[in-house]
Tab-separated table of C-alpha atoms and ligand atoms in Angstrom:
chain	number	residue	atom	x	y	z
N	1	UNK	CA	101.211	73.075	112.377
N	2	UNK	CA	102.014	73.765	116.031
N	3	UNK	CA	99.296	75.183	118.221
N	4	UNK	CA	99.708	77.401	121.278
N	5	UNK	CA	97.049	75.480	123.154
N	6	UNK	CA	98.683	72.088	122.866
N	7	UNK	CA	102.395	72.943	122.578
N	8	UNK	CA	104.527	71.912	125.554
N	9	UNK	CA	106.414	75.036	126.643
N	10	UNK	CA	108.052	73.346	129.651
N	11	UNK	CA	111.649	74.532	130.055
N	12	UNK	CA	111.372	76.351	126.717
N	13	UNK	CA	112.165	79.970	125.962
N	14	UNK	CA	109.560	81.453	123.615
N	15	UNK	CA	110.222	84.656	121.696
N	16	UNK	CA	106.844	86.308	121.191
N	17	UNK	CA	106.163	89.138	118.714
N	18	UNK	CA	103.488	91.307	120.300
N	19	UNK	CA	102.035	94.634	119.254
N	20	UNK	CA	102.802	97.035	122.099
N	21	UNK	CA	102.640	100.043	119.788
N	22	UNK	CA	100.373	101.899	122.227
N	23	UNK	CA	99.708	105.637	122.625
N	24	UNK	CA	101.664	107.470	125.363
N	25	UNK	CA	101.005	110.904	126.863
N	26	UNK	CA	103.621	113.604	127.452
N	27	UNK	CA	104.618	111.898	130.724
N	28	UNK	CA	105.179	108.667	128.765
N	29	UNK	CA	102.212	106.982	130.414
N	30	UNK	CA	100.153	104.491	128.416
N	31	UNK	CA	96.802	106.097	127.577
N	32	UNK	CA	95.181	103.049	125.950
N	33	UNK	CA	96.233	99.587	127.120
N	34	UNK	CA	93.967	97.567	124.789
N	35	UNK	CA	96.839	96.110	122.792
N	36	UNK	CA	98.685	95.065	125.938
N	37	UNK	CA	95.549	93.452	127.363
N	38	UNK	CA	95.074	91.618	124.057
N	39	UNK	CA	98.520	89.975	124.395
N	40	UNK	CA	97.983	88.681	127.942
N	41	UNK	CA	96.364	85.277	127.212
N	42	UNK	CA	99.366	84.184	125.126
N	43	UNK	CA	101.931	85.394	127.671
N	44	UNK	CA	100.050	83.807	130.575
N	45	UNK	CA	99.733	80.485	128.781
N	46	UNK	CA	103.478	80.242	128.072
N	47	UNK	CA	104.690	81.257	131.528
N	48	UNK	CA	102.631	78.494	133.128
N	49	UNK	CA	105.521	76.206	132.204
N	50	UNK	CA	108.148	78.119	130.204
N	51	UNK	CA	109.583	81.620	129.844
N	52	UNK	CA	108.701	84.491	127.514
N	53	UNK	CA	110.860	86.977	125.621
N	54	UNK	CA	108.637	89.789	124.373
N	55	UNK	CA	109.517	91.880	121.346
N	56	UNK	CA	107.618	94.771	119.784
N	57	UNK	CA	107.973	98.077	118.025
N	58	UNK	CA	106.777	101.408	119.400
N	59	UNK	CA	106.282	104.412	117.136
N	60	UNK	CA	108.654	105.313	114.357
N	61	UNK	CA	112.035	106.105	115.898
N	62	UNK	CA	114.667	107.609	113.598
N	63	UNK	CA	117.609	107.578	115.919
N	64	UNK	CA	116.891	105.607	119.103
N	65	UNK	CA	114.980	108.554	120.630
N	66	UNK	CA	114.224	107.705	124.297
N	67	UNK	CA	110.530	108.589	123.975
N	68	UNK	CA	110.125	105.434	121.891
N	69	UNK	CA	111.646	103.168	124.548
N	70	UNK	CA	109.536	100.161	125.491
N	71	UNK	CA	110.529	100.678	129.117
N	72	UNK	CA	107.529	103.059	129.279
N	73	UNK	CA	105.262	100.024	128.887
N	74	UNK	CA	106.763	98.111	131.844
N	75	UNK	CA	104.605	99.432	134.725
N	76	UNK	CA	101.349	98.723	132.865
N	77	UNK	CA	102.484	95.319	131.639
N	78	UNK	CA	103.697	94.248	135.121
N	79	UNK	CA	100.443	95.408	136.685
N	80	UNK	CA	98.261	93.641	134.146
N	81	UNK	CA	100.271	90.410	134.380
N	82	UNK	CA	100.449	90.612	138.155
N	83	UNK	CA	104.175	89.894	138.151
N	84	UNK	CA	107.482	91.699	137.693
N	85	UNK	CA	108.561	91.970	134.069
N	86	UNK	CA	112.294	92.050	133.327
N	87	UNK	CA	113.646	94.539	130.812
N	88	UNK	CA	116.812	94.890	128.766
N	89	UNK	CA	117.641	98.116	126.945
N	90	UNK	CA	118.518	96.424	123.645
N	91	UNK	CA	117.000	93.671	121.549
N	92	UNK	CA	120.128	91.913	120.244
N	93	UNK	CA	123.736	91.537	121.440
N	94	UNK	CA	125.670	90.220	124.448
N	95	UNK	CA	123.682	92.039	127.121
N	96	UNK	CA	120.477	90.521	125.811
N	97	UNK	CA	121.977	87.026	125.534
N	98	UNK	CA	123.099	87.158	129.141
N	99	UNK	CA	119.645	88.183	130.394
N	100	UNK	CA	118.048	85.449	128.310
N	101	UNK	CA	120.427	82.792	129.637
N	102	UNK	CA	119.328	83.587	133.177
N	103	UNK	CA	115.605	83.283	132.415
N	104	UNK	CA	113.731	80.737	134.504
N	105	UNK	CA	110.372	79.154	133.801
N	106	UNK	CA	107.691	81.717	134.635
N	107	UNK	CA	109.884	84.727	133.759
N	108	UNK	CA	108.886	87.442	131.302
N	109	UNK	CA	111.573	89.575	129.644
N	110	UNK	CA	110.731	92.598	127.505
N	111	UNK	CA	113.269	93.586	124.846
N	112	UNK	CA	113.879	97.181	123.740
N	113	UNK	CA	112.108	98.650	120.688
N	114	UNK	CA	112.896	96.560	117.599
N	115	UNK	CA	112.731	99.642	115.382
N	116	UNK	CA	115.793	101.112	117.079
N	117	UNK	CA	117.399	98.982	114.369
N	118	UNK	CA	116.655	99.803	110.729
N	119	UNK	CA	117.170	96.089	110.057
N	120	UNK	CA	113.757	95.373	111.592
N	121	UNK	CA	111.638	97.066	108.926
N	122	UNK	CA	114.102	96.051	106.201
N	123	UNK	CA	113.487	92.408	107.115
N	124	UNK	CA	117.232	91.841	107.493
N	125	UNK	CA	118.155	88.155	107.738
N	126	UNK	CA	121.215	88.535	110.011
N	127	UNK	CA	119.199	90.652	112.462
N	128	UNK	CA	116.332	88.113	112.379
N	129	UNK	CA	118.854	85.349	113.104
N	130	UNK	CA	120.189	87.183	116.143
N	131	UNK	CA	116.657	87.483	117.516
N	132	UNK	CA	115.929	83.847	116.691
N	133	UNK	CA	119.017	82.583	118.495
N	134	UNK	CA	117.593	83.854	121.771
N	135	UNK	CA	114.784	81.299	121.885
N	136	UNK	CA	113.583	77.735	121.301
N	137	UNK	CA	110.145	78.691	119.981
N	138	UNK	CA	108.705	81.581	117.939
N	139	UNK	CA	105.176	82.823	118.564
N	140	UNK	CA	103.640	85.579	116.445
N	141	UNK	CA	100.779	87.367	118.190
N	142	UNK	CA	100.984	90.768	116.502
N	143	UNK	CA	98.108	90.810	114.017
N	144	UNK	CA	98.457	94.568	113.508
N	145	UNK	CA	101.845	94.066	111.817
N	146	UNK	CA	101.125	90.750	110.086
N	147	UNK	CA	100.889	92.534	106.719
N	148	UNK	CA	104.531	93.641	106.966
N	149	UNK	CA	107.476	91.435	105.982
N	150	UNK	CA	109.640	92.694	108.831
N	151	UNK	CA	112.395	90.794	110.631
N	152	UNK	CA	110.381	90.030	113.778
N	153	UNK	CA	107.045	89.422	112.049
N	154	UNK	CA	108.091	87.270	109.104
N	155	UNK	CA	111.778	86.588	108.417
N	156	UNK	CA	112.494	85.221	111.908
N	157	UNK	CA	110.034	82.345	111.286
N	158	UNK	CA	112.520	80.773	108.850
N	159	UNK	CA	114.765	79.977	111.797
N	160	UNK	CA	112.035	77.961	113.507
N	161	UNK	CA	110.969	75.461	110.825
N	162	UNK	CA	109.444	73.206	113.494
N	163	UNK	CA	108.665	75.400	116.468
N	164	UNK	CA	106.624	78.338	115.211
N	165	UNK	CA	102.993	79.179	115.853
N	166	UNK	CA	100.374	81.890	116.248
N	167	UNK	CA	99.405	83.279	119.628
N	168	UNK	CA	95.786	83.428	120.778
N	169	UNK	CA	95.206	86.921	119.401
N	170	UNK	CA	96.134	86.068	115.800
N	171	UNK	CA	94.280	82.757	116.061
N	172	UNK	CA	91.155	84.620	117.168
N	173	UNK	CA	91.468	87.130	114.339
N	174	UNK	CA	91.933	84.450	111.700
N	175	UNK	CA	89.102	82.314	113.024
N	176	UNK	CA	86.644	85.185	112.993
N	177	UNK	CA	87.709	86.477	109.569
N	178	UNK	CA	87.391	82.964	108.136
N	179	UNK	CA	84.019	82.579	109.786
N	180	UNK	CA	82.853	85.556	107.736
N	181	UNK	CA	84.682	84.900	104.471
N	182	UNK	CA	84.815	81.122	104.168
N	183	UNK	CA	81.765	79.581	105.789
N	184	UNK	CA	79.360	82.307	106.842
N	185	UNK	CA	75.890	81.551	108.055
N	186	UNK	CA	73.596	83.284	105.585
N	187	UNK	CA	72.365	85.921	105.045
N	188	UNK	CA	75.782	87.590	105.121
N	189	UNK	CA	75.760	91.383	105.244
N	190	UNK	CA	78.688	93.784	104.951
N	191	UNK	CA	78.368	97.394	106.074
N	192	UNK	CA	81.007	99.624	104.553
N	193	UNK	CA	81.382	103.249	105.519
N	194	UNK	CA	84.218	105.730	105.773
N	195	UNK	CA	85.268	108.670	103.720
N	196	UNK	CA	86.267	107.391	100.294
N	197	UNK	CA	85.405	104.763	97.705
N	198	UNK	CA	88.968	104.783	96.405
N	199	UNK	CA	90.426	103.239	99.579
N	200	UNK	CA	87.750	100.524	99.790
N	201	UNK	CA	87.372	99.528	96.169
N	202	UNK	CA	89.229	96.196	96.336
N	203	UNK	CA	87.305	95.225	99.446
N	204	UNK	CA	83.977	96.143	97.856
N	205	UNK	CA	84.792	94.041	94.798
N	206	UNK	CA	85.858	91.039	96.862
N	207	UNK	CA	82.898	91.265	99.235
N	208	UNK	CA	80.463	91.454	96.312
N	209	UNK	CA	81.461	87.872	95.494
N	210	UNK	CA	80.569	86.706	99.000
N	211	UNK	CA	77.760	88.738	100.544
N	212	UNK	CA	73.982	88.726	100.209
N	213	UNK	CA	73.675	92.388	101.243
N	214	UNK	CA	76.194	95.188	100.850
N	215	UNK	CA	75.262	98.302	102.792
N	216	UNK	CA	77.126	101.461	101.814
N	217	UNK	CA	77.222	104.516	104.077
N	218	UNK	CA	79.461	107.421	105.008
N	219	UNK	CA	81.254	109.704	102.596
N	220	UNK	CA	81.363	106.983	99.924
N	221	UNK	CA	77.625	107.364	99.418
N	222	UNK	CA	77.839	110.577	97.403
N	223	UNK	CA	80.073	109.185	94.670
N	224	UNK	CA	77.393	106.505	94.062
N	225	UNK	CA	74.555	109.048	94.195
N	226	UNK	CA	76.238	111.541	91.855
N	227	UNK	CA	77.101	108.734	89.440
N	228	UNK	CA	73.372	107.980	89.210
N	229	UNK	CA	72.531	111.621	88.512
N	230	UNK	CA	71.553	112.685	92.061
N	231	UNK	CA	72.163	116.152	93.542
N	232	UNK	CA	74.766	115.968	96.297
N	233	UNK	CA	75.446	119.680	97.006
N	234	UNK	CA	78.829	120.130	98.648
N	235	UNK	CA	79.114	116.543	99.959
N	236	UNK	CA	82.415	114.712	99.711
N	237	UNK	CA	82.782	113.036	96.311
N	238	UNK	CA	85.441	111.404	94.151
N	239	UNK	CA	84.723	112.476	90.599
N	240	UNK	CA	87.322	110.093	89.180
N	241	UNK	CA	85.349	107.171	90.564
N	242	UNK	CA	81.880	107.852	89.164
N	243	UNK	CA	82.155	105.263	86.431
N	244	UNK	CA	83.564	102.746	88.840
N	245	UNK	CA	80.620	103.326	91.170
N	246	UNK	CA	78.248	102.545	88.278
N	247	UNK	CA	80.221	99.392	87.540
N	248	UNK	CA	79.875	98.298	91.159
N	249	UNK	CA	76.107	98.795	90.978
N	250	UNK	CA	76.011	96.757	87.755
N	251	UNK	CA	78.186	94.002	89.183
N	252	UNK	CA	75.991	93.780	92.282
N	253	UNK	CA	72.939	93.220	90.072
N	254	UNK	CA	74.764	90.571	88.047
N	255	UNK	CA	75.835	88.751	91.189
N	256	UNK	CA	72.393	89.038	92.735
N	257	UNK	CA	73.745	91.075	95.639
N	258	UNK	CA	71.400	93.492	97.349
N	259	UNK	CA	73.386	96.770	97.236
N	260	UNK	CA	71.810	99.183	99.688
N	261	UNK	CA	72.580	102.891	99.652
N	262	UNK	CA	71.174	105.500	102.067
N	263	UNK	CA	67.771	106.889	101.061
N	264	UNK	CA	67.777	109.992	103.246
N	265	UNK	CA	70.542	112.085	104.712
N	266	UNK	CA	71.275	114.598	107.464
N	267	UNK	CA	72.474	117.700	105.598
N	268	UNK	CA	74.524	120.413	107.270
N	269	UNK	CA	75.299	123.935	106.106
N	270	UNK	CA	78.855	123.567	107.415
N	271	UNK	CA	81.225	120.902	108.725
N	272	UNK	CA	80.846	121.815	112.395
N	273	UNK	CA	79.111	120.864	115.624
N	274	UNK	CA	76.998	124.063	115.519
N	275	UNK	CA	75.865	123.602	111.911
N	276	UNK	CA	72.222	123.973	110.910
N	277	UNK	CA	70.800	120.614	109.816
N	278	UNK	CA	67.905	119.261	107.762
N	279	UNK	CA	66.992	115.803	106.505
N	280	UNK	CA	66.388	115.336	102.779
N	281	UNK	CA	66.295	112.460	100.306
N	282	UNK	CA	69.874	111.438	99.545
N	283	UNK	CA	69.704	112.686	95.954
N	284	UNK	CA	68.225	116.107	96.738
N	285	UNK	CA	70.985	117.881	98.624
N	286	UNK	CA	71.004	121.584	97.844
N	287	UNK	CA	74.063	123.610	96.915
N	288	UNK	CA	75.761	124.942	100.040
N	289	UNK	CA	74.707	121.869	102.053
N	290	UNK	CA	76.536	118.605	102.609
N	291	UNK	CA	75.502	115.134	103.752
N	292	UNK	CA	77.212	114.216	107.018
N	293	UNK	CA	75.079	111.396	108.446
N	294	UNK	CA	72.412	108.913	107.398
N	295	UNK	CA	68.794	109.981	107.926
N	296	UNK	CA	65.927	108.442	109.944
N	297	UNK	CA	64.477	106.296	107.139
N	298	UNK	CA	67.925	104.990	106.274
N	299	UNK	CA	68.542	103.977	109.882
N	300	UNK	CA	65.277	102.014	109.756
N	301	UNK	CA	66.201	100.392	106.446
N	302	UNK	CA	69.717	99.406	107.575
N	303	UNK	CA	68.396	98.152	110.931
N	304	UNK	CA	65.906	95.836	109.252
N	305	UNK	CA	68.550	94.290	107.005
N	306	UNK	CA	71.051	93.870	109.830
N	307	UNK	CA	68.518	92.173	112.084
N	308	UNK	CA	67.600	89.722	109.316
N	309	UNK	CA	71.256	88.711	108.854
N	310	UNK	CA	73.112	85.816	110.464
N	311	UNK	CA	76.631	87.087	109.786
N	312	UNK	CA	77.615	90.754	109.667
N	313	UNK	CA	80.886	92.516	109.054
N	314	UNK	CA	81.197	96.255	109.646
N	315	UNK	CA	84.009	98.521	108.527
N	316	UNK	CA	83.854	102.310	108.566
N	317	UNK	CA	81.450	104.828	110.171
N	318	UNK	CA	78.285	105.796	108.275
N	319	UNK	CA	78.657	109.481	109.174
N	320	UNK	CA	81.074	111.971	110.651
N	321	UNK	CA	80.775	110.289	114.060
N	322	UNK	CA	83.619	112.337	115.561
N	323	UNK	CA	81.127	115.217	115.757
N	324	UNK	CA	78.241	114.347	118.119
N	325	UNK	CA	75.742	116.061	115.878
N	326	UNK	CA	76.464	113.568	113.071
N	327	UNK	CA	77.084	110.449	115.147
N	328	UNK	CA	73.498	109.159	115.364
N	329	UNK	CA	73.691	106.858	112.327
N	330	UNK	CA	76.915	105.248	113.502
N	331	UNK	CA	75.585	104.858	117.069
N	332	UNK	CA	72.415	103.208	115.734
N	333	UNK	CA	74.435	100.784	113.583
N	334	UNK	CA	76.575	99.896	116.605
N	335	UNK	CA	73.457	99.335	118.744
N	336	UNK	CA	71.767	97.240	116.077
N	337	UNK	CA	74.883	95.086	115.819
N	338	UNK	CA	74.739	94.385	119.560
N	339	UNK	CA	71.053	93.449	119.150
N	340	UNK	CA	71.861	91.159	116.222
N	341	UNK	CA	74.592	89.524	118.328
N	342	UNK	CA	72.110	88.912	121.136
N	343	UNK	CA	69.806	87.237	118.619
N	344	UNK	CA	72.613	84.839	117.679
N	345	UNK	CA	74.242	86.514	114.675
N	346	UNK	CA	78.036	86.522	114.317
N	347	UNK	CA	79.194	90.155	114.191
N	348	UNK	CA	82.698	91.237	113.298
N	349	UNK	CA	83.813	94.849	113.574
N	350	UNK	CA	87.098	95.968	112.097
N	351	UNK	CA	89.071	98.908	110.818
N	352	UNK	CA	90.289	101.842	112.893
N	353	UNK	CA	87.236	104.098	112.868
N	354	UNK	CA	84.480	101.562	113.426
N	355	UNK	CA	86.514	100.070	116.278
N	356	UNK	CA	86.928	103.594	117.696
N	357	UNK	CA	83.158	104.072	117.366
N	358	UNK	CA	82.267	100.801	119.054
N	359	UNK	CA	84.633	101.507	121.955
N	360	UNK	CA	83.451	105.130	122.230
N	361	UNK	CA	79.971	103.728	122.879
N	362	UNK	CA	81.363	100.953	125.131
N	363	UNK	CA	79.907	98.125	123.065
N	364	UNK	CA	83.044	96.014	122.530
N	365	UNK	CA	81.766	93.214	124.745
N	366	UNK	CA	78.381	93.084	123.078
N	367	UNK	CA	79.518	92.086	119.587
N	368	UNK	CA	81.136	88.799	118.563
N	369	UNK	CA	84.593	90.048	117.621
N	370	UNK	CA	86.402	93.363	117.394
N	371	UNK	CA	89.449	93.110	115.166
N	372	UNK	CA	92.560	94.881	116.426
N	373	UNK	CA	94.493	94.920	113.183
N	374	UNK	CA	93.289	97.843	111.072
N	375	UNK	CA	95.519	97.650	108.000
N	376	UNK	CA	96.141	93.922	108.353
N	377	UNK	CA	92.440	93.151	108.529
N	378	UNK	CA	91.686	95.271	105.465
N	379	UNK	CA	94.435	93.528	103.488
N	380	UNK	CA	93.074	90.148	104.577
N	381	UNK	CA	89.607	91.192	103.376
N	382	UNK	CA	91.120	92.311	100.091
N	383	UNK	CA	92.396	88.773	99.704
N	384	UNK	CA	96.060	89.736	99.917
N	385	UNK	CA	98.671	87.397	101.270
N	386	UNK	CA	99.843	88.566	104.721
N	387	UNK	CA	103.550	87.715	105.028
N	388	UNK	CA	103.392	87.326	108.824
N	389	UNK	CA	100.599	84.779	108.480
N	390	UNK	CA	102.112	82.864	105.557
N	391	UNK	CA	105.470	82.639	107.361
N	392	UNK	CA	103.839	80.562	110.092
N	393	UNK	CA	101.577	78.526	107.803
N	394	UNK	CA	104.258	77.424	105.347
N	395	UNK	CA	106.137	74.285	106.265
D	401	AMP	P1	87.868	105.672	106.602
D	401	AMP	O1	89.199	105.883	107.242
D	401	AMP	O2	87.883	105.644	105.121
D	401	AMP	O3	87.113	104.491	107.212
D	401	AMP	O4	87.016	106.995	106.917
D	401	AMP	C1	86.636	107.343	108.197
D	401	AMP	C2	86.230	108.791	108.171
D	401	AMP	O5	85.144	108.966	107.296
D	401	AMP	C3	85.780	109.312	109.513
D	401	AMP	O6	86.722	110.234	109.968
D	401	AMP	C4	84.439	109.974	109.205
D	401	AMP	O7	84.298	111.243	109.797
D	401	AMP	C5	84.471	110.125	107.695
D	401	AMP	N1	83.119	110.241	107.143
D	401	AMP	C6	82.075	109.441	107.347
D	401	AMP	N2	80.976	109.926	106.731
D	401	AMP	C7	81.330	111.077	106.116
D	401	AMP	C8	80.634	112.056	105.330
D	401	AMP	N3	79.327	111.917	105.072
D	401	AMP	N4	81.327	113.114	104.892
D	401	AMP	C9	82.638	113.237	105.174
D	401	AMP	N5	83.355	112.358	105.896
D	401	AMP	C10	82.714	111.288	106.371
């Protein structure tokens, strides 16, 4: 397999799938440039000797609406790269071919939004071929879309049987996920939070086969507590999943996994910043109250387990962290993860809300790896085949 680090890009044109699906404000200014920053190492490496054709999607255009044009990204991209970035207002066709022909080593050309063509998400072969014909090499560096079999993420790879590879971002993601799933230093602990059991069930089942400790927090807690006969008041619960929760507890025992649920809880009398709050044992929530964050004893318990672990993966907040009043548990988990990292543990944070939490508290640089691909990472953890990854790996 070809590798971005050792491949000779001299005099080559590389078409690079990046994820520039970034948020814009009403003036079409980029409000969060993380995804653009994440693509820079790959772009910089290639332009040392060759040229780069960048392709991405932005939003979900129906009919080539101008607000979804990638030209809005240009100023930020040029500034971050420290060089002018060329742009063409299409991604296939004569105009594009002409621009590409004139590319010199060191040039960066950004193509227009791939999703202006329905063929992109349909994974159309003819469209993929037109993209492929622009370049000598294909580099996929869009982990966030690696779970989609789209033209630019998967089908295009068929046209580069020899010259296809991952960029640095995908390589980093895969290395850190494998470090957790394939050869973790033990003890391995997973912390799973978030609203519902139903969306995490496959991940829980898969992780049970791998981890020493499985910490459960967040809204999922109450389905487990109710299943065991606890009183959960008005807390969020999935009644259809009570039996499944009991099965998970049983399976954990069989597999010798330490399944750790919260022991105490911050209860609120309403879902609001100005709610009244009290702490009670997790299974003694009164009617009219709901559990919205983990309690003091639970923070202590989780902290101890995390600090004894050598590898830790965290997905999903342990409380309603969007409201400051219920963010303490999630903040403490984030802090403990930075402490564990300092002590030498490998810590991987992934999934939209835990990433949002860790960046809200400005701790991204103090953990080992923050995964950028929400859905893709979850599917990888579930053990699913990601078409964008397989397309590069298969010979
Ligand atoms: P998910 O997308 O499944 O990871 O869920 C994330 C959401 O779970 C966040 O918006 C949290 O506010 C929410 N959440 C966490 N803990 C609770 C809880 N105790 N009750 C209700 N929602 C919660």
